[in-house]
Coordinates of C-alpha atoms in Angstrom, one line a residue:
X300 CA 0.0 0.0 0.0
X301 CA 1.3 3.4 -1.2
X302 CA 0.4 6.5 0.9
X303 CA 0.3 9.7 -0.5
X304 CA -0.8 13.1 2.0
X305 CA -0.6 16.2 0.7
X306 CA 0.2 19.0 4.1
X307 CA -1.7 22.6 3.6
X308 CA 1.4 24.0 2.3
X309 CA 1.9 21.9 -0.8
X310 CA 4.7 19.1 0.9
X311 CA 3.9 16.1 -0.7
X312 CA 4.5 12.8 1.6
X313 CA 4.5 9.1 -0.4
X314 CA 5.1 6.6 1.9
X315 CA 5.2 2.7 1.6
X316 CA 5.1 0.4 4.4
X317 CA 6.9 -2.6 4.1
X318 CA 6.6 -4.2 8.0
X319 CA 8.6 -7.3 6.9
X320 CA 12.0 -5.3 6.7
X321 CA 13.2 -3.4 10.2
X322 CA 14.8 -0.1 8.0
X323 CA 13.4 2.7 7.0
X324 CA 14.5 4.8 3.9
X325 CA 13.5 8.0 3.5
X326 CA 14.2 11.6 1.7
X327 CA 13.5 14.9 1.0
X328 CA 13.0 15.4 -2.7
X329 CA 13.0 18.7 -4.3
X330 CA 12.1 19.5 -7.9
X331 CA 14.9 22.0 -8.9
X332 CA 18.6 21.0 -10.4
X333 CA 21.0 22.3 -12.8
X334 CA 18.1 22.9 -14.7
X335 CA 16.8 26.0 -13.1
X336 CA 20.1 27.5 -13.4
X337 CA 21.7 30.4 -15.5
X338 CA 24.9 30.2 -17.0
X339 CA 26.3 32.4 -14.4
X340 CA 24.9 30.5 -11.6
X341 CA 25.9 26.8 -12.9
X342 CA 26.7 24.7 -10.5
X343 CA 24.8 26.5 -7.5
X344 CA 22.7 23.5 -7.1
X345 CA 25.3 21.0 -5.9
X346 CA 27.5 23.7 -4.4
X347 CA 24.3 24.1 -2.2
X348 CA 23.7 20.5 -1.6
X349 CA 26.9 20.1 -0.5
X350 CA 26.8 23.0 2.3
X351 CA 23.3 22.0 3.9
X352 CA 26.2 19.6 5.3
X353 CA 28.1 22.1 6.8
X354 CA 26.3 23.1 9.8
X355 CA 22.8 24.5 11.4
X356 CA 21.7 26.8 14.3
X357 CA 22.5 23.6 16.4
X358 CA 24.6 21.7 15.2
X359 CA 28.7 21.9 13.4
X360 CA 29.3 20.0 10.6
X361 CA 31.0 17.3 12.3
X362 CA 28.5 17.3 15.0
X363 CA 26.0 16.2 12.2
X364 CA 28.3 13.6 11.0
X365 CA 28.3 11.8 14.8
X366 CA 24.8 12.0 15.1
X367 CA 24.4 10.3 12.5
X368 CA 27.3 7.9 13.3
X369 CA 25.7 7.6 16.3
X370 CA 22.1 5.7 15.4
X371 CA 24.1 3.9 13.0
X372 CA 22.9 6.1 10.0
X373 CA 23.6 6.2 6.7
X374 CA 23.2 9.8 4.8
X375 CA 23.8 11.1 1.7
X376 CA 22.9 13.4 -1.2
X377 CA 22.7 14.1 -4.7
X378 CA 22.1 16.7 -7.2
X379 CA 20.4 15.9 -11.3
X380 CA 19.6 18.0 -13.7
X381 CA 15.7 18.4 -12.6
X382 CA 16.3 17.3 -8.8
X383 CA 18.1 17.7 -5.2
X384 CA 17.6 14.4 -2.9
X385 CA 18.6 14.7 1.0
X386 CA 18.4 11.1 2.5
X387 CA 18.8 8.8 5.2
X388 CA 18.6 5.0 6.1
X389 CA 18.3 3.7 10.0
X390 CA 17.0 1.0 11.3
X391 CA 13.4 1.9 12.8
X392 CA 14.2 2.3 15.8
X393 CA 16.2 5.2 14.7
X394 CA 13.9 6.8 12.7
X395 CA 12.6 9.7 14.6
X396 CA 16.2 10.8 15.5
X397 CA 17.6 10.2 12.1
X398 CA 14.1 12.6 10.9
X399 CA 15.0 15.3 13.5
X400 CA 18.8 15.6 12.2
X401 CA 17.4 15.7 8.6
X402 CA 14.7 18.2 8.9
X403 CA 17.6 20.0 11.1
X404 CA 19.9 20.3 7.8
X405 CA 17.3 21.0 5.5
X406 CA 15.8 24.1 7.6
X407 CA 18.6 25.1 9.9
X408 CA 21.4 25.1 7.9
X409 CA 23.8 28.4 8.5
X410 CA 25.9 28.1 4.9
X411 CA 29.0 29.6 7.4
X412 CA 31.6 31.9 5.2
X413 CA 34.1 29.6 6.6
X414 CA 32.4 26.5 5.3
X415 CA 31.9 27.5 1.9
X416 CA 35.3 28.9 1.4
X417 CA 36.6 25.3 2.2
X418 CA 33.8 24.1 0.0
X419 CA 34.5 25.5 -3.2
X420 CA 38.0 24.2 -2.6
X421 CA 36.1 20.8 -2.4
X422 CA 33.8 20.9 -5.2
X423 CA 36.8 22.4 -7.6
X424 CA 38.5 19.0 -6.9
X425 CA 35.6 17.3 -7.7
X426 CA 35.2 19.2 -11.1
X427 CA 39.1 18.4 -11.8
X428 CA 38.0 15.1 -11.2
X429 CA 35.5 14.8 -13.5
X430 CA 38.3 16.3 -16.0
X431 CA 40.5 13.8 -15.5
X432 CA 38.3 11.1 -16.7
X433 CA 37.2 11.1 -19.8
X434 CA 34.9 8.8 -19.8
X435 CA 32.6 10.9 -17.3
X436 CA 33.3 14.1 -19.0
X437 CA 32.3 13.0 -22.7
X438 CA 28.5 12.5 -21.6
X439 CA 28.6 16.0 -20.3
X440 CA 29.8 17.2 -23.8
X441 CA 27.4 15.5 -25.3
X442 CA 24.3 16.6 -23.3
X443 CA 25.9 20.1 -24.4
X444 CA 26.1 18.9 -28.3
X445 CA 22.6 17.8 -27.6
X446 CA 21.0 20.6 -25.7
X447 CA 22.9 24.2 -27.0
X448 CA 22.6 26.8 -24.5
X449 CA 19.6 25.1 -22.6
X450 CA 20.4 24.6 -19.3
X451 CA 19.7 21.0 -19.8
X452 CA 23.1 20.7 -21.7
X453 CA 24.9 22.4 -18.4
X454 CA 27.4 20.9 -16.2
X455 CA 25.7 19.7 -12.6
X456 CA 29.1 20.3 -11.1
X457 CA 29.3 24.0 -12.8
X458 CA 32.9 25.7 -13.6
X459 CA 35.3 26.6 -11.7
X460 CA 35.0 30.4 -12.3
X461 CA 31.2 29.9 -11.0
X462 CA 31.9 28.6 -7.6
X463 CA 35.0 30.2 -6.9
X464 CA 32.0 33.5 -7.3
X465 CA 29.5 31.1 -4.8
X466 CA 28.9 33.3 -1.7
X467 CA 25.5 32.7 1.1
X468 CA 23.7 35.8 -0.5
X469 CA 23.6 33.8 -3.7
X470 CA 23.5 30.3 -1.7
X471 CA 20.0 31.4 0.2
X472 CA 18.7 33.7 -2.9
X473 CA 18.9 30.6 -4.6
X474 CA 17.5 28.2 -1.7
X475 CA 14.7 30.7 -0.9
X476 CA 13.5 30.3 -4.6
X477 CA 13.6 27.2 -5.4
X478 CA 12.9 25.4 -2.4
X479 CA 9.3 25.5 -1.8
X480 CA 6.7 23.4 0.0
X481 CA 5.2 22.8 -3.5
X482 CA 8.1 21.5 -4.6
X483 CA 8.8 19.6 -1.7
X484 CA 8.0 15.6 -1.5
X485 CA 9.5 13.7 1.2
X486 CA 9.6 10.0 0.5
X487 CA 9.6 6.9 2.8
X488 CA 9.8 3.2 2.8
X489 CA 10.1 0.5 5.2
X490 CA 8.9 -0.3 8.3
X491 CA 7.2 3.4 9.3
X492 CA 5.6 4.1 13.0
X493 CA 2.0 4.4 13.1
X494 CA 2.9 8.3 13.5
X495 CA 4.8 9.0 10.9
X496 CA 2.7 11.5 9.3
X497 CA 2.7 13.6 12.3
X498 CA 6.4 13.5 12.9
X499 CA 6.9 14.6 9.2
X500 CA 4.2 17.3 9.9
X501 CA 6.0 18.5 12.7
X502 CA 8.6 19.5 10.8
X503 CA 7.1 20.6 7.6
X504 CA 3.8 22.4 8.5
X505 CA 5.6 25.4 8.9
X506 CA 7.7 25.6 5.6
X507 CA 6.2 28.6 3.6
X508 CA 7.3 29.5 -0.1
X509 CA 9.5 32.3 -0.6
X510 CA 10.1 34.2 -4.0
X511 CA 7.9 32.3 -7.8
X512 CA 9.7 30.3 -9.4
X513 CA 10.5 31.1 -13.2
X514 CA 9.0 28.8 -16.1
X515 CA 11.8 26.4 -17.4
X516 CA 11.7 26.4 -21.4
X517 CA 11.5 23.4 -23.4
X518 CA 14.7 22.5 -25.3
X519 CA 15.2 22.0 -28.6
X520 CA 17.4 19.4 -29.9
X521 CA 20.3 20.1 -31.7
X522 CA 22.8 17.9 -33.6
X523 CA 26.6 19.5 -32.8
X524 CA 29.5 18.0 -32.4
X525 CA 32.1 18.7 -29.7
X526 CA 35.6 17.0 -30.1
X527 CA 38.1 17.9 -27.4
X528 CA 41.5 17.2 -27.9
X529 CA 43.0 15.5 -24.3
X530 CA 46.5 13.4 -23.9
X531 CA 44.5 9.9 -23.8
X532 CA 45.2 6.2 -23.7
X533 CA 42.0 5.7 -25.4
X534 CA 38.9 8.0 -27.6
X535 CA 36.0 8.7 -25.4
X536 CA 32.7 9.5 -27.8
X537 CA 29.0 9.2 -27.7
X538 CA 26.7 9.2 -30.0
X539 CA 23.3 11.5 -29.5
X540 CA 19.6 11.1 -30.6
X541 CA 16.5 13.2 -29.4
X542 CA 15.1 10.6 -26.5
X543 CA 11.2 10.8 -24.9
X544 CA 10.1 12.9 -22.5
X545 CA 9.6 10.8 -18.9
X546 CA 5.6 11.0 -19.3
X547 CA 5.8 9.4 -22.5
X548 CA 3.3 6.8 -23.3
X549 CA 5.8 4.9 -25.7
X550 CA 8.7 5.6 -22.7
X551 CA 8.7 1.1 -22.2
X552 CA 9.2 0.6 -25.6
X553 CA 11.9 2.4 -25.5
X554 CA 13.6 1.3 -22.1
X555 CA 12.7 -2.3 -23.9
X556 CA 14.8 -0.9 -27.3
X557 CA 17.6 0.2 -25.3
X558 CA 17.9 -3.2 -23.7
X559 CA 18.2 -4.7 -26.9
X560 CA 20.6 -2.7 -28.5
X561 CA 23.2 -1.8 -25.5
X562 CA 21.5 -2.3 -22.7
X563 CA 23.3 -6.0 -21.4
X564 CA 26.3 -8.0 -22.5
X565 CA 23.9 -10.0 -25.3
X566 CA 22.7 -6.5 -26.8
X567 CA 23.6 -5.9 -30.0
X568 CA 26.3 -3.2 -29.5
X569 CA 27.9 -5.5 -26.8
X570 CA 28.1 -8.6 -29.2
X571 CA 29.0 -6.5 -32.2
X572 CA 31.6 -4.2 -31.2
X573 CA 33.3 -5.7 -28.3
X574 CA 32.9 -9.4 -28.7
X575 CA 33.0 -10.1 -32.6
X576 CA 35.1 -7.2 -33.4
X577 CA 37.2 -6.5 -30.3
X578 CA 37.2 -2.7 -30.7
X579 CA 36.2 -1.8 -27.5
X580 CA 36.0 -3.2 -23.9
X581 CA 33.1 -0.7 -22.5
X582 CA 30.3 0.0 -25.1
X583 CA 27.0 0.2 -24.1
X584 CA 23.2 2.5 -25.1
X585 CA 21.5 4.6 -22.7
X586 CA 18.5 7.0 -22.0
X587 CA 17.9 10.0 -20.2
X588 CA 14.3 10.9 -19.7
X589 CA 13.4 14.4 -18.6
X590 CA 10.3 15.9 -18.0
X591 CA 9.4 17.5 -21.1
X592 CA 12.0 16.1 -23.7
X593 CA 14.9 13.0 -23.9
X594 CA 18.3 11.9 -24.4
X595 CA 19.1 8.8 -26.3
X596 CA 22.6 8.0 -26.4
X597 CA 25.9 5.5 -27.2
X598 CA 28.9 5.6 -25.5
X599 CA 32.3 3.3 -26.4
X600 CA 36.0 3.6 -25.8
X601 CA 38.4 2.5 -28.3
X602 CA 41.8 2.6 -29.6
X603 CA 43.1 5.9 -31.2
X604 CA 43.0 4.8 -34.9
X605 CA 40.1 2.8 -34.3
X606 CA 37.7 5.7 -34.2
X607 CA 36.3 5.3 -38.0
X608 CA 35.7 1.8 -37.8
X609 CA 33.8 1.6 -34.7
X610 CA 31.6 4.8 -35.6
X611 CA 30.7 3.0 -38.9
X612 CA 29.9 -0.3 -37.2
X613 CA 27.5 1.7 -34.7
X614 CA 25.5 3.5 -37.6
X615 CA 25.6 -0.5 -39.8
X616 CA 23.8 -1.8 -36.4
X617 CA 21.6 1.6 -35.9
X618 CA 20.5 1.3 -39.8
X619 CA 20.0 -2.8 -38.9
X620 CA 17.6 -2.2 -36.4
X621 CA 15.5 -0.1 -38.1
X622 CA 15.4 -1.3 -41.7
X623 CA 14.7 -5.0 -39.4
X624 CA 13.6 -4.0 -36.2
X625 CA 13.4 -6.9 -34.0
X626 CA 12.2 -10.4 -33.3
X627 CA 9.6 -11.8 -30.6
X628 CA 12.4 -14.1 -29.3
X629 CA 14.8 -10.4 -28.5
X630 CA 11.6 -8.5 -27.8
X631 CA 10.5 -11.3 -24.7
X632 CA 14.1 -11.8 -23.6
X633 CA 14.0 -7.9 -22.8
X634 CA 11.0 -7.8 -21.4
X635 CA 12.1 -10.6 -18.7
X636 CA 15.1 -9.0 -17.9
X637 CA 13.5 -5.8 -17.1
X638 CA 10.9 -7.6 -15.6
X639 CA 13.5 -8.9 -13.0
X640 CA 15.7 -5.9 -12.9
X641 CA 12.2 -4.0 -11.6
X642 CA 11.9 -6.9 -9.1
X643 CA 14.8 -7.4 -7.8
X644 CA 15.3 -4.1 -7.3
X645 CA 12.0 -3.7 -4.9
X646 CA 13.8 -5.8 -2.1
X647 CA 15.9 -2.5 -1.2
X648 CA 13.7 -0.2 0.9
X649 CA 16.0 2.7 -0.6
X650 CA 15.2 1.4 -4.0
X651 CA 11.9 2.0 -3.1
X652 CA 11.7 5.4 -1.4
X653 CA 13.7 6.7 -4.9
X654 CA 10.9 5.6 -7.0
X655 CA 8.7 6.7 -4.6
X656 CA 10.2 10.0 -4.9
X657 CA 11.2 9.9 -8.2
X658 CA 7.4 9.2 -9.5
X659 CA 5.8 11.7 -7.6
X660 CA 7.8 14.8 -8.2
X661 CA 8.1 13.8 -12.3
X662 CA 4.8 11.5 -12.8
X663 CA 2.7 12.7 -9.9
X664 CA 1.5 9.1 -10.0
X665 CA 2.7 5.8 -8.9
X666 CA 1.7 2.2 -10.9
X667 CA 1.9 -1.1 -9.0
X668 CA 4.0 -4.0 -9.9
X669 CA 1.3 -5.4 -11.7
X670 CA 0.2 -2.7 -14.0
X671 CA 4.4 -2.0 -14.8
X672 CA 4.4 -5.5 -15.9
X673 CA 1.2 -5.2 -18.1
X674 CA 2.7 -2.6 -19.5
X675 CA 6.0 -4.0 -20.4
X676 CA 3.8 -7.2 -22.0
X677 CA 1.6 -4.9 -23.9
X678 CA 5.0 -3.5 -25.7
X679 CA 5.2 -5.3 -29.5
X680 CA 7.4 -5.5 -32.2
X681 CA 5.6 -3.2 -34.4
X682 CA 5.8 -0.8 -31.8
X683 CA 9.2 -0.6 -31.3
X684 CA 9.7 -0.5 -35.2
X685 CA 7.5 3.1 -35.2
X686 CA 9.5 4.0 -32.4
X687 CA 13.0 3.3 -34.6
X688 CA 11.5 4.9 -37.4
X689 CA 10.7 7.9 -35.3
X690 CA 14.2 8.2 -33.0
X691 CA 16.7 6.4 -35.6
X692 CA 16.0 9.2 -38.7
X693 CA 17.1 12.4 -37.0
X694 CA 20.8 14.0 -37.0
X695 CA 23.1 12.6 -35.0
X696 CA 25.1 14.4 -32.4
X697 CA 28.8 13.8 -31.1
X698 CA 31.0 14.0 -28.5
X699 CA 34.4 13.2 -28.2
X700 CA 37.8 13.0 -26.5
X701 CA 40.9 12.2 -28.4
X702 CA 44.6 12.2 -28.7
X703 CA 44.3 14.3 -31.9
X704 CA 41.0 16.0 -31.4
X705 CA 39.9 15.6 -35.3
X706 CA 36.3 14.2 -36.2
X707 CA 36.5 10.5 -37.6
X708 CA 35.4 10.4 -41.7
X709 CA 32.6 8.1 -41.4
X710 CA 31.0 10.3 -38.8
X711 CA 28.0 12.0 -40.2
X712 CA 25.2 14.0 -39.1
X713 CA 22.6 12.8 -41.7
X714 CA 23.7 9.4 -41.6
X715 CA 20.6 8.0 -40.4
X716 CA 18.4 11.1 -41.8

């Protein structure tokens, strides 16, 4: 049973009890990211998820670390491009204290001058990080190739000119903004007190909205390329088609497609590439699905030199599938292993509060297992051959990281087209 209770201020809590398990997941999910960002703001998001760390009215940074340490917590956070996640995981017994220390950082957090000018120091090394390996950094170039100037195609991390300029005016300008009650969905699983509604409200009853929040466009997809030349043992690239948005009705078709053609070690990319032709050892297909637009992409490393034949061999499989599309012997093995990869992963009650959270901040609704199954079944050959024909005939976009920094020959925008 899925619990959803909206509080008079907008905060939406979805909560699933599970009273086999004793943990309890839960987080506070807000709808903003790198997103809602300008250019000279990138990167404010995650600057800011990293200093509701760094001490509140009551607590020092490290004091928030022992009490977590304490109940035997575990705590984290992340930053996307359309969302900010605070969590926690206790056993139950914890979970009131773990809620309190939570709802502590999310409200009482001071953003010290101190703290933030050892943070930027931080998150600079974490950008420098994501420099020095390539094959992070190229899906960043290519959500730029794909997305222009829309924020989509930012950085989450930012630059390192933008947070080095990070101050707590623009820190709580930017918290008071974006982080509304209507925004707001805290997410639960496990085995939850009868009360747990009332402790959440305790918390969150008084959390009013501060300034409107501004419209985010809708991109428009774009087919650059972006080729940086980096001293590599290998060449980084991806390949980049216009994806569906997450409220998609064809969006299983899809996730079934992507299975089939880099999704698993018996995907076609996988078999082709890396086992029949040897010419790289991590290839693989993925998708991105935001809330008004997508991402479909294909990532491989490979030898310098071997650039030209591997791009050529992607677009031969790519043209493959759609002048062929696929068989009901592919089709059904896909549908069982995302079948079991959806099962399997509702035994973890963190697994659960994420879709939980996920679902109701993007979908603002949540299917059972049953009707994600039916849905899955329902998906047919024929559909997934529309969905090629619609996906697979667009420009392509690229992004790359190379020795020598020139475009491969058989690359071509219109190659599909």
């Amino acid at each position: 049973m899925i619990v959803r209770h909206t509080l008079p201020n907008g905060v939406r809590i979805v909560a699933e009890s599970i009273p086999y398990v004793r943990s309890i997941a839960f987080g506070f999910w807000i709808g903003t990211g790198s997103r809602n960002e300008t250019d000279e703001v990138n990167g404010i998001s995650h600057f800011l998820e990293h200093m509701m760390f760094k001490g509140t009215k009551k607590r020092t940074a490290r004091q928030l670390a022992e009490a977590f340490d304490e109940i035997g917590g575990q705590v984290n956070a992340f930053t996307s491009k359309e969302l900010t996640c605070f969590y926690a995981k206790v056993l139950d017994q914890h979970f009131s204290a773990a809620l309190e220390i939570l709802a502590d950082m999310f409200f009482g957090s001071t953003l010290p001058d101190e703290e933030i000018d050892k943070e930027q120091k931080v998150v600079i090394e974490e950008i420098r990080m994501v420099e020095d390996t390539p094959d992070d950094l190229v899906h960043d170039l290519l959500s730029k190739a794909v997305m222009g100037d829309h924020p989509l195609g930012f950085p989450i991390l930012g630059s390192v000119e933008n947070v080095q300029k990070f101050d707590r005016s623009r820190l709580e300008n930017y918290r008071r903004q974006y982080y509304r009650p209507d925004q707001t969905v805290i997410a639960l699983a496990g085995h939850l007190p009868d009360d747990f509604l009332d402790q959440i409200q305790k918390y969150f009853s008084g959390f009013s909205s501060g300034d409107d929040t501004p419209v985010c466009r809708r991109p428009v997809y774009h087919a650059d390329v972006i080729v940086r030349k980096k001293p590599t043992e290998q060449t980084h690239l991806c390949l980049g088609l216009p994806g569906l948005a997450i409220q998609d009705p064809r969006i299983y078709a899809l996730i079934l497609l992507n299975n089939m053609l880099g999704g698993n070690m018996s995907s076609r990319l996988f078999q082709r590439v890396r086992e029949e032709r040897g010419l790289a050892y991590s290839v693989y297909s993925y998708h991105i699905a935001y809330r008004d637009c997508g991402l479909f992409a294909i990532y491989a490393g490979t030898g310098p030199g071997q650039e030209n034949e591997l791009i050529c061999l992607i677009f031969d499989i790519l043209e493959e599938i759609r002048e062929s599309g696929v068989g009901a012997s592919e089709l059904n093995k896909a549908k069982e292993q995302l079948k079991s990869g959806y099962m399997l992963s509702l035994e973890s009650t963190s697994n659960r509060m994420s879709r939980l959270g996920r679902n109701e901040l993007l979908l603002e609704k949540h299917m059972t297992l049953d009707e994600m199954i039916e849905r899955i079944e329902q998906v047919t050959p024929e559909d997934i051959r529309d969905l090629v024909q619609t996906l697979f005939t667009q420009p392509v976009s690229l992004a790359m990281i190379s020795p020598t920094g020139e475009i491969p020959s058989t690359y071509r925008r219109d190659a599909l087209v």
